PDB file of C-alpha atoms in Angstrom:
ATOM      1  CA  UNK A  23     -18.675 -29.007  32.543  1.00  0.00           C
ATOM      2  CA  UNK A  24     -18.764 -31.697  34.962  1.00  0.00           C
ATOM      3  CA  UNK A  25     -22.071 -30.964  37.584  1.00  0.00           C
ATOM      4  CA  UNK A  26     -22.432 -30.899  41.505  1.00  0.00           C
ATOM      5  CA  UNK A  27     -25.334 -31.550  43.486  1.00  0.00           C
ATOM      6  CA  UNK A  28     -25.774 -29.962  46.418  1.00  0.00           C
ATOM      7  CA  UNK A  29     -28.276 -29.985  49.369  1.00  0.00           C
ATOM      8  CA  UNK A  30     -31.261 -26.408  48.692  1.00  0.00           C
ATOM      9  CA  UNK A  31     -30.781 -25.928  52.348  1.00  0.00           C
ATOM     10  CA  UNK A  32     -28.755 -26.835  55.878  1.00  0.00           C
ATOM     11  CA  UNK A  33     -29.199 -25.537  59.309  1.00  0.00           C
ATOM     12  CA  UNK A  34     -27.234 -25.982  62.271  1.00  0.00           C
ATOM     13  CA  UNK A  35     -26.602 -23.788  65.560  1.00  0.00           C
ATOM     14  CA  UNK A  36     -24.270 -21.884  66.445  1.00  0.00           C
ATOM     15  CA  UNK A  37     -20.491 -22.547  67.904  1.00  0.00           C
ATOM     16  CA  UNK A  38     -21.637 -26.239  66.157  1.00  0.00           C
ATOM     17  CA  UNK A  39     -19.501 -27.697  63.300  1.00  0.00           C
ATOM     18  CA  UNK A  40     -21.525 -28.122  59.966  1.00  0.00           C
ATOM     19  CA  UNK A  41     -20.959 -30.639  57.305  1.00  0.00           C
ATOM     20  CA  UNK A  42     -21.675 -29.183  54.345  1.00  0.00           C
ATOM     21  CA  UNK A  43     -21.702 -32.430  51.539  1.00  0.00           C
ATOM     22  CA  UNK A  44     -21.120 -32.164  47.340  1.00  0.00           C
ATOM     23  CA  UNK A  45     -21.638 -34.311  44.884  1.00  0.00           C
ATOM     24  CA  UNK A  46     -19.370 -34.518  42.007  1.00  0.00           C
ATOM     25  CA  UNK A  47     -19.714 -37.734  40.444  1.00  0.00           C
ATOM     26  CA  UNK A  48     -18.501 -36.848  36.958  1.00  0.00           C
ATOM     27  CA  UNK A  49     -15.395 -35.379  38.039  1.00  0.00           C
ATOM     28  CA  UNK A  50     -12.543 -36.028  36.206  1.00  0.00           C
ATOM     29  CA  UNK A  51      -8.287 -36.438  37.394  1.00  0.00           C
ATOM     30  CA  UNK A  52      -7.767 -32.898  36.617  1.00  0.00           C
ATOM     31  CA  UNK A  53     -10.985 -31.087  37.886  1.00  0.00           C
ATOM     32  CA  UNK A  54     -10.126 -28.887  40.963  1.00  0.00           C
ATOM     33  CA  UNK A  55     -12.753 -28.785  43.777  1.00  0.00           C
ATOM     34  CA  UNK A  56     -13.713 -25.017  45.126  1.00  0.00           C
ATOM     35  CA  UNK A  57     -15.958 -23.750  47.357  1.00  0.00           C
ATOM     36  CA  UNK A  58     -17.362 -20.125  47.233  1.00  0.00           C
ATOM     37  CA  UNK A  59     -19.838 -18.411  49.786  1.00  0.00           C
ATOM     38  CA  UNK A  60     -21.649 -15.611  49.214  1.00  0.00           C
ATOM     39  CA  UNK A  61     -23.194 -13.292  52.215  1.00  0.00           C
ATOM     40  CA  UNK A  62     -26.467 -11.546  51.769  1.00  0.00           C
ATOM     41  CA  UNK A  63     -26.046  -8.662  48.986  1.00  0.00           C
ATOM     42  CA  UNK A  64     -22.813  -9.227  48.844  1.00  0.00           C
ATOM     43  CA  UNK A  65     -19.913 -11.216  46.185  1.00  0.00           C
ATOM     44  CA  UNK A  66     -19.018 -14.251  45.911  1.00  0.00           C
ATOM     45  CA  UNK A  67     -16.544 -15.345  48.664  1.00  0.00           C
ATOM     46  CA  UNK A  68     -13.395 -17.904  48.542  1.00  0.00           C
ATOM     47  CA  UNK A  69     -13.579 -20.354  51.128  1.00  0.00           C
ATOM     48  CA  UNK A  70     -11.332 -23.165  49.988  1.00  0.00           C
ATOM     49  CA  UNK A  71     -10.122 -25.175  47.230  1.00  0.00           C
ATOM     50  CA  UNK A  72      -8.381 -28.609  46.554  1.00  0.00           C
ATOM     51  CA  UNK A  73      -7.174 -31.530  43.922  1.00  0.00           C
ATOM     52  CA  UNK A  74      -7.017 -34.809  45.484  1.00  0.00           C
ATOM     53  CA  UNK A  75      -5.795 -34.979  49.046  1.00  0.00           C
ATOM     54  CA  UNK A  76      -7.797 -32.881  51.921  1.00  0.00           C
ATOM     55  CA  UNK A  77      -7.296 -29.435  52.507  1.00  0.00           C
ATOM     56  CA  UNK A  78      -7.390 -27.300  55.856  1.00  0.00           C
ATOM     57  CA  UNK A  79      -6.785 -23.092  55.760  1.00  0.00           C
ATOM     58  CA  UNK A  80      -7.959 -21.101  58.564  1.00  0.00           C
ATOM     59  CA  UNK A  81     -12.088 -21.160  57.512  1.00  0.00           C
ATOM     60  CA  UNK A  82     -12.818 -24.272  56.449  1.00  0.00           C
ATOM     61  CA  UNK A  83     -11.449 -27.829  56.094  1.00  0.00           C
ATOM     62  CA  UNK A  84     -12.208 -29.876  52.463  1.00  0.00           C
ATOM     63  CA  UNK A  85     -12.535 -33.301  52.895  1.00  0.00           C
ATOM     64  CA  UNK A  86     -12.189 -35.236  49.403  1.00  0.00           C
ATOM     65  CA  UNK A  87     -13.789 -38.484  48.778  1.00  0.00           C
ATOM     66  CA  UNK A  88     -11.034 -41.476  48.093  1.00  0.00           C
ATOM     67  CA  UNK A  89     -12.881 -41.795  44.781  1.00  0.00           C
ATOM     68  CA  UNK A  90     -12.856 -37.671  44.168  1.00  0.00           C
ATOM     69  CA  UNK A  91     -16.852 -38.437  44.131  1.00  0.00           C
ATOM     70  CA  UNK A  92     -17.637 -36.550  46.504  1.00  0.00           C
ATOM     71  CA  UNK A  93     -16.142 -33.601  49.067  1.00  0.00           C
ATOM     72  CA  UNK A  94     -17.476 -32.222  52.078  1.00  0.00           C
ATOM     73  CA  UNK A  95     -16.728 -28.822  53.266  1.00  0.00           C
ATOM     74  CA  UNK A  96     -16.487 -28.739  57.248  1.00  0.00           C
ATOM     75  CA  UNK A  97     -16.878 -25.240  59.567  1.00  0.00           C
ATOM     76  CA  UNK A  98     -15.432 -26.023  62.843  1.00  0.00           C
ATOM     77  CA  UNK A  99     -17.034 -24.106  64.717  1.00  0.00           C
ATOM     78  CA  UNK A 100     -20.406 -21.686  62.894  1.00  0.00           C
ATOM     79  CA  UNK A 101     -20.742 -18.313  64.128  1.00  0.00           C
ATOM     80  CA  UNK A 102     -23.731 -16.405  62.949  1.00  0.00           C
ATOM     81  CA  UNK A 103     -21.407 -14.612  60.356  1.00  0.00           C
ATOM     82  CA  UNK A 104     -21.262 -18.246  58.510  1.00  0.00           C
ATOM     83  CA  UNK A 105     -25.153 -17.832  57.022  1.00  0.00           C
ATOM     84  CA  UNK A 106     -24.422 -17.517  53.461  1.00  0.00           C
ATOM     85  CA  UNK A 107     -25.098 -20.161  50.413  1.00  0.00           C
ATOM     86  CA  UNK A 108     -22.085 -21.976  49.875  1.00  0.00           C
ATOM     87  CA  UNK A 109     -21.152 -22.865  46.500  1.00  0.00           C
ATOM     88  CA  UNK A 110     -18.979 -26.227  45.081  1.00  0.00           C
ATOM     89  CA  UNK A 111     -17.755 -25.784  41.831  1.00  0.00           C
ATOM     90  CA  UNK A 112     -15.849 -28.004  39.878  1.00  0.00           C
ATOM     91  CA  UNK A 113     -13.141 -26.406  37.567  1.00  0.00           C
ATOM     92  CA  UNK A 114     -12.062 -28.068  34.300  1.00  0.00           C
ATOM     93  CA  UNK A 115      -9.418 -27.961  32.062  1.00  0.00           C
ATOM     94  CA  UNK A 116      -9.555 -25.521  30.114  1.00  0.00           C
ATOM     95  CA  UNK A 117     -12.419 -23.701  31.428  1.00  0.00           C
ATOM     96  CA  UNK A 118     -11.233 -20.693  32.688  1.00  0.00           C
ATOM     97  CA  UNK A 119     -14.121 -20.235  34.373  1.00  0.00           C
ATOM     98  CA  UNK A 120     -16.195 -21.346  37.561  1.00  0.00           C
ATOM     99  CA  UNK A 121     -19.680 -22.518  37.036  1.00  0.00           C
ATOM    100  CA  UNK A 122     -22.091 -22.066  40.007  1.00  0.00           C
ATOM    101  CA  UNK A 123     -24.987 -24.012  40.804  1.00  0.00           C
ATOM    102  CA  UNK A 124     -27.690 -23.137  43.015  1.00  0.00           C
ATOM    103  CA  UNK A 125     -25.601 -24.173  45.722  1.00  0.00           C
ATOM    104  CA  UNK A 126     -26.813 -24.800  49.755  1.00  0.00           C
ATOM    105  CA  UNK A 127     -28.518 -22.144  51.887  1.00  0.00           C
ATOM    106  CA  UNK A 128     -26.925 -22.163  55.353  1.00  0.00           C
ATOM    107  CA  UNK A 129     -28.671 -21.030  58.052  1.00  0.00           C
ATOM    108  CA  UNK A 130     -27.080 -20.574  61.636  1.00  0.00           C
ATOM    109  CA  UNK A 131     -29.631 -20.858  64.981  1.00  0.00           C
ATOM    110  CA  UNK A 132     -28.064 -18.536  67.492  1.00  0.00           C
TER     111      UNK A 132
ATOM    112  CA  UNK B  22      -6.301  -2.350  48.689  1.00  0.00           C
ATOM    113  CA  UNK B  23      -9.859  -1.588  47.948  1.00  0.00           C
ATOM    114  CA  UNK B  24      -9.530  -5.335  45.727  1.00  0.00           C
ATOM    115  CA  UNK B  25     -12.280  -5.418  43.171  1.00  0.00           C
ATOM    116  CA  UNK B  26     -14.714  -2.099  42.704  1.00  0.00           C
ATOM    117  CA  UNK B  27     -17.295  -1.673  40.875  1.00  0.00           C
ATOM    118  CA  UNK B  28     -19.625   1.455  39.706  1.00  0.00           C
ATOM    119  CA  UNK B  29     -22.606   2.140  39.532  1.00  0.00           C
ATOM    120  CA  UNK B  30     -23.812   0.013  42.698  1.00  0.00           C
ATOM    121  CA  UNK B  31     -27.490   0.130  41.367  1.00  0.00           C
ATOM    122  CA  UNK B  32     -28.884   1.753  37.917  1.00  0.00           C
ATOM    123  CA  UNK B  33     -32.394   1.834  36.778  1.00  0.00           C
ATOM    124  CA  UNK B  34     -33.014   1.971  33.101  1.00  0.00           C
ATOM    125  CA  UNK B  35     -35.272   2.113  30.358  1.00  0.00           C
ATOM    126  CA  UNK B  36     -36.032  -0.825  27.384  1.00  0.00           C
ATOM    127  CA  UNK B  37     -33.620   0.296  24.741  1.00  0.00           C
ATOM    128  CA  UNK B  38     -31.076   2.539  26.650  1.00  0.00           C
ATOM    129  CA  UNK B  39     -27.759   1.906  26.655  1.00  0.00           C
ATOM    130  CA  UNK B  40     -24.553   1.988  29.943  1.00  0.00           C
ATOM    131  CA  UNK B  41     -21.490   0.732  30.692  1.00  0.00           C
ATOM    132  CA  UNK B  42     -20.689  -0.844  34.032  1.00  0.00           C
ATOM    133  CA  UNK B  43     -16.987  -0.279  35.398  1.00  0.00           C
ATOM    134  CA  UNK B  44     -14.822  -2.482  37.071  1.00  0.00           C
ATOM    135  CA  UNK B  45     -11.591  -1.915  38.520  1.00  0.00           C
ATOM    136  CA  UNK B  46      -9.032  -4.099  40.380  1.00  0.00           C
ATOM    137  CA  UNK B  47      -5.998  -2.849  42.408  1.00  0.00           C
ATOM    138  CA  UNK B  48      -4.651  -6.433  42.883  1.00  0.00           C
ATOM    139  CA  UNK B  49      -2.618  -6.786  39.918  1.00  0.00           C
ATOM    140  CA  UNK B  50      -4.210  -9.309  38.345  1.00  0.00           C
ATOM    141  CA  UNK B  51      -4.100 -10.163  34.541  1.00  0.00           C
ATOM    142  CA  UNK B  52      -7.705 -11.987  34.381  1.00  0.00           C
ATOM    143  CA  UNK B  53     -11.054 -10.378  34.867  1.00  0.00           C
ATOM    144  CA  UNK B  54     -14.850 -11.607  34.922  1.00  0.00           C
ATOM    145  CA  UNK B  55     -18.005 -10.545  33.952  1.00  0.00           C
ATOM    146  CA  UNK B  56     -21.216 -12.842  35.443  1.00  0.00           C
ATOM    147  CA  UNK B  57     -24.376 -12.234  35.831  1.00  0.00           C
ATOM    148  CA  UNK B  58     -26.411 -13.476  38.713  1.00  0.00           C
ATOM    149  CA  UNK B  59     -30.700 -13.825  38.751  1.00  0.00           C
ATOM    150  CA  UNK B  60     -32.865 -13.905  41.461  1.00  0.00           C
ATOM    151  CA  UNK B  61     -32.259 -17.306  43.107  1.00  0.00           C
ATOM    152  CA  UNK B  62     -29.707 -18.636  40.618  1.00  0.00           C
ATOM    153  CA  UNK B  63     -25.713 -18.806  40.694  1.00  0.00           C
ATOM    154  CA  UNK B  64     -23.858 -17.352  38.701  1.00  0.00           C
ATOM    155  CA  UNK B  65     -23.355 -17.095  34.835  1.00  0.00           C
ATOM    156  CA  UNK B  66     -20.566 -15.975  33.205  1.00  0.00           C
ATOM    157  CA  UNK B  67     -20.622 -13.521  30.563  1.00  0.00           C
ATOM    158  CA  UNK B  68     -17.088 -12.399  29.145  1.00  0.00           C
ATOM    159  CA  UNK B  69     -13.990 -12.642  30.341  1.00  0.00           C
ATOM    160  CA  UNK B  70     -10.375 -11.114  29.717  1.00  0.00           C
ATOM    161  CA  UNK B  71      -7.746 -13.756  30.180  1.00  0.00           C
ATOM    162  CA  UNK B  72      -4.480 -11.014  29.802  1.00  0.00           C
ATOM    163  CA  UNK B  73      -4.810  -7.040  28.955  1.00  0.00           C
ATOM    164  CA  UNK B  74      -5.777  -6.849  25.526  1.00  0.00           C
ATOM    165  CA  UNK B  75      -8.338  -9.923  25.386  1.00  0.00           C
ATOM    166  CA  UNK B  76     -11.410 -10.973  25.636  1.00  0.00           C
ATOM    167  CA  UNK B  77     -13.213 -13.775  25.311  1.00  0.00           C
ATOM    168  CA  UNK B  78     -17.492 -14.982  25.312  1.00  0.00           C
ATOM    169  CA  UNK B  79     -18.679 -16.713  28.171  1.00  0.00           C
ATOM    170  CA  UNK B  80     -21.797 -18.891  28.697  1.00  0.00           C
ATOM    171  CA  UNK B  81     -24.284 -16.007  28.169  1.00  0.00           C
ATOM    172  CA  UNK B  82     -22.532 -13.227  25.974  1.00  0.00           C
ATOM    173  CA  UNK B  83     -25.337 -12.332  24.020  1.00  0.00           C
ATOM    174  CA  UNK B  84     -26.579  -8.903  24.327  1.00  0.00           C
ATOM    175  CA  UNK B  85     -23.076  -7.309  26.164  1.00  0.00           C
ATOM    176  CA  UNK B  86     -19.787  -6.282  25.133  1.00  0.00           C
ATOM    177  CA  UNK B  87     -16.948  -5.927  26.949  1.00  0.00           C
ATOM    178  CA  UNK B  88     -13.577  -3.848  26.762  1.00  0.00           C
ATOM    179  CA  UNK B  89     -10.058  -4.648  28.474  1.00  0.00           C
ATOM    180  CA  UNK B  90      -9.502  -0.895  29.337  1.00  0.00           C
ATOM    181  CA  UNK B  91      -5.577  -1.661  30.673  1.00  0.00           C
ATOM    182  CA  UNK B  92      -5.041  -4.240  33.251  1.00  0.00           C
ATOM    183  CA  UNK B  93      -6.555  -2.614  35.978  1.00  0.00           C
ATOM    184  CA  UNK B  94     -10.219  -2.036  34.412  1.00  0.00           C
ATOM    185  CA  UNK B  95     -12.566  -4.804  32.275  1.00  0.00           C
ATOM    186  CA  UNK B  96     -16.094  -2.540  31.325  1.00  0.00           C
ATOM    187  CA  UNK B  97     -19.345  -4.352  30.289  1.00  0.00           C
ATOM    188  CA  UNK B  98     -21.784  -2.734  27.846  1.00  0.00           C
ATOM    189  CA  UNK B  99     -25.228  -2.902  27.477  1.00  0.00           C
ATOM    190  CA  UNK B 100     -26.246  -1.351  24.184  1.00  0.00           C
ATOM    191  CA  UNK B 101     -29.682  -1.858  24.138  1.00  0.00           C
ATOM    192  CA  UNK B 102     -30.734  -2.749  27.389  1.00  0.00           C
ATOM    193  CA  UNK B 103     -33.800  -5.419  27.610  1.00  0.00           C
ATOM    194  CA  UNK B 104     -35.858  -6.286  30.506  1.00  0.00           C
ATOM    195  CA  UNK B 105     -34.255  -9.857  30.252  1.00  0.00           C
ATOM    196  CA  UNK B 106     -31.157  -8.007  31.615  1.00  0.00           C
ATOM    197  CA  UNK B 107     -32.557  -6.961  35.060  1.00  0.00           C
ATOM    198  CA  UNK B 108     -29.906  -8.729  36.939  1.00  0.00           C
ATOM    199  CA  UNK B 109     -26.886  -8.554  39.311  1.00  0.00           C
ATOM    200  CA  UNK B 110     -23.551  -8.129  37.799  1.00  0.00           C
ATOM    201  CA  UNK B 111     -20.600  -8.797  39.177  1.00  0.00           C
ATOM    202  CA  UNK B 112     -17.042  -8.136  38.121  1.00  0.00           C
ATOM    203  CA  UNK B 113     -14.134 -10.680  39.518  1.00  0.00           C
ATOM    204  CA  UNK B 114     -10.303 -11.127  38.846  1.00  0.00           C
ATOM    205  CA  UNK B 115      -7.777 -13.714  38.735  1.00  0.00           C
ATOM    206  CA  UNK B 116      -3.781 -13.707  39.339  1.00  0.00           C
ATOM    207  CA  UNK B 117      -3.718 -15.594  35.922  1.00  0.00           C
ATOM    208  CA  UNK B 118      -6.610 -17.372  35.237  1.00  0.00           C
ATOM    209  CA  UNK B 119      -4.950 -20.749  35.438  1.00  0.00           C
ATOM    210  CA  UNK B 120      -6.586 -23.698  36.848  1.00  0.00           C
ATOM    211  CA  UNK B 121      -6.824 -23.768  40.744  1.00  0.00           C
ATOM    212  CA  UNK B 122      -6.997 -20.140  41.518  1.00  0.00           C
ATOM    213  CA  UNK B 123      -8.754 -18.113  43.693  1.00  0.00           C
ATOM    214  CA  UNK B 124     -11.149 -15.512  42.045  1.00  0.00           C
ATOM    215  CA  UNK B 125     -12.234 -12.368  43.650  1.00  0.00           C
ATOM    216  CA  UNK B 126     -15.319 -11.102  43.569  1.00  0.00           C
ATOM    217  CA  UNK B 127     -16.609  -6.964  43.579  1.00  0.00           C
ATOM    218  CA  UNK B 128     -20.034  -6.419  45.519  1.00  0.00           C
ATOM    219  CA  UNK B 129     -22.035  -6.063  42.381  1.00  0.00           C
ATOM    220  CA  UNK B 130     -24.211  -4.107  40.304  1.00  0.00           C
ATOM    221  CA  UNK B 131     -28.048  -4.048  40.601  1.00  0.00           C
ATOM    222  CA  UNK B 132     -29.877  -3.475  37.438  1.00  0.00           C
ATOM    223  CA  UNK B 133     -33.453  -3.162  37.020  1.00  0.00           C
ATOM    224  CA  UNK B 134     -34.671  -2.829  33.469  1.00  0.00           C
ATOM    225  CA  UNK B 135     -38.046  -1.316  32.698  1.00  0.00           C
TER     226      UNK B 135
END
């Protein structure tokens, strides 16, 4: 399985956007890009997904590297609800599966 | 919809015993999940059911079993329960567990093995 390196940690302050930056440099053409959060004591969460071109729903924006390199995932706007670690997964052909990292702990300054 | 459910929400257990830990999902969804998830890691999958009727290892299978109960309901075994296994399992499903979909996670099981 192609691996992602993410930041251990982020912190930003509230009603701020947040940048949150992945990097897939093994990826290959058909590799699809998620992202998953999960809240204290809680499952896994979808927050967004995406091939090749960038991707907007209504909690998150992807941005994908020309290259497919790298991706970004972008909060607009963090509330205090948005402190949870945020996982990018990469998921192959084949795979049928999603293989999490350690991914980033967010944490949100009120 | 309740989505993804799973019981018990915490179990304590001794080296040796054995329990099954239920999942259900009301979504109609063909694929289901087993991972496991240790302190500080992500997650690891265990088994999964691509369609009613199958199942298939994951990346840590060793140690579980797993039965595709009808679509709605994927159980996970432990038949002799090791301290190793102190964990949190959670159960997820899938429309169709093809590439690009969204999984859907329960809220977990806590196990503590003594």
């Amino acid at each position: 399985d192609a691996k992602t390196t993410q930041p251990n940690s982020m912190e930003s302050n509230e009603e701020e956007p947040v940048h949150l930056p992945c990097n897939h440099s093994t990826i290959s053409g058909t590799d699809y890009i998620h992202w998953y959060r999960q809240l204290p004591s809680q499952g896994p969460e979808y927050v967004i997904h995406g091939l090749t071109s960038n991707v907007n729903n209504r909690m998150a924006s992807l941005a994908i590297a020309e290259d497919r390199k790298s991706s970004t995932l972008i909060l607009h706007r963090a509330t205090l609800r948005d402190a949870a670690v945020y996982y990018c997964i990469l998921e192959g052909q084949g795979a049928q599966k999603l293989v999490f990292g350690q991914g980033t702990r967010l944490t949100i300054n009120p | 919809n309740a989505g993804v459910t799973q019981t018990p929400k915490f179990q304590v257990l001794k080296t040796g015993q054995s329990m099954t830990l239920q999942c259900a999902q009301d979504m109609n969804h063909n694929s289901m999940y087993w991972y496991r998830q240790d302190p500080g890691m992500g997650l690891r999958l265990i088994y999964y059911s691509a369609s009613e009727g199958t199942t298939d290892k994951g990346e840590v299978p060793n140690g579980y079993n797993v039965s595709r109960l009808n679509k709605r309901e994927f159980s996970l075994r432990l038949e002799s329960a090791a301290p190793s296994q102190t964990s949190v399992y959670f159960c997820a499903s899938s429309q169709n567990g093809i590439m690009g979909e969204t999984q859907y996670f329960g809220p977990g099981t806590r196990l503590l093995v003594l």
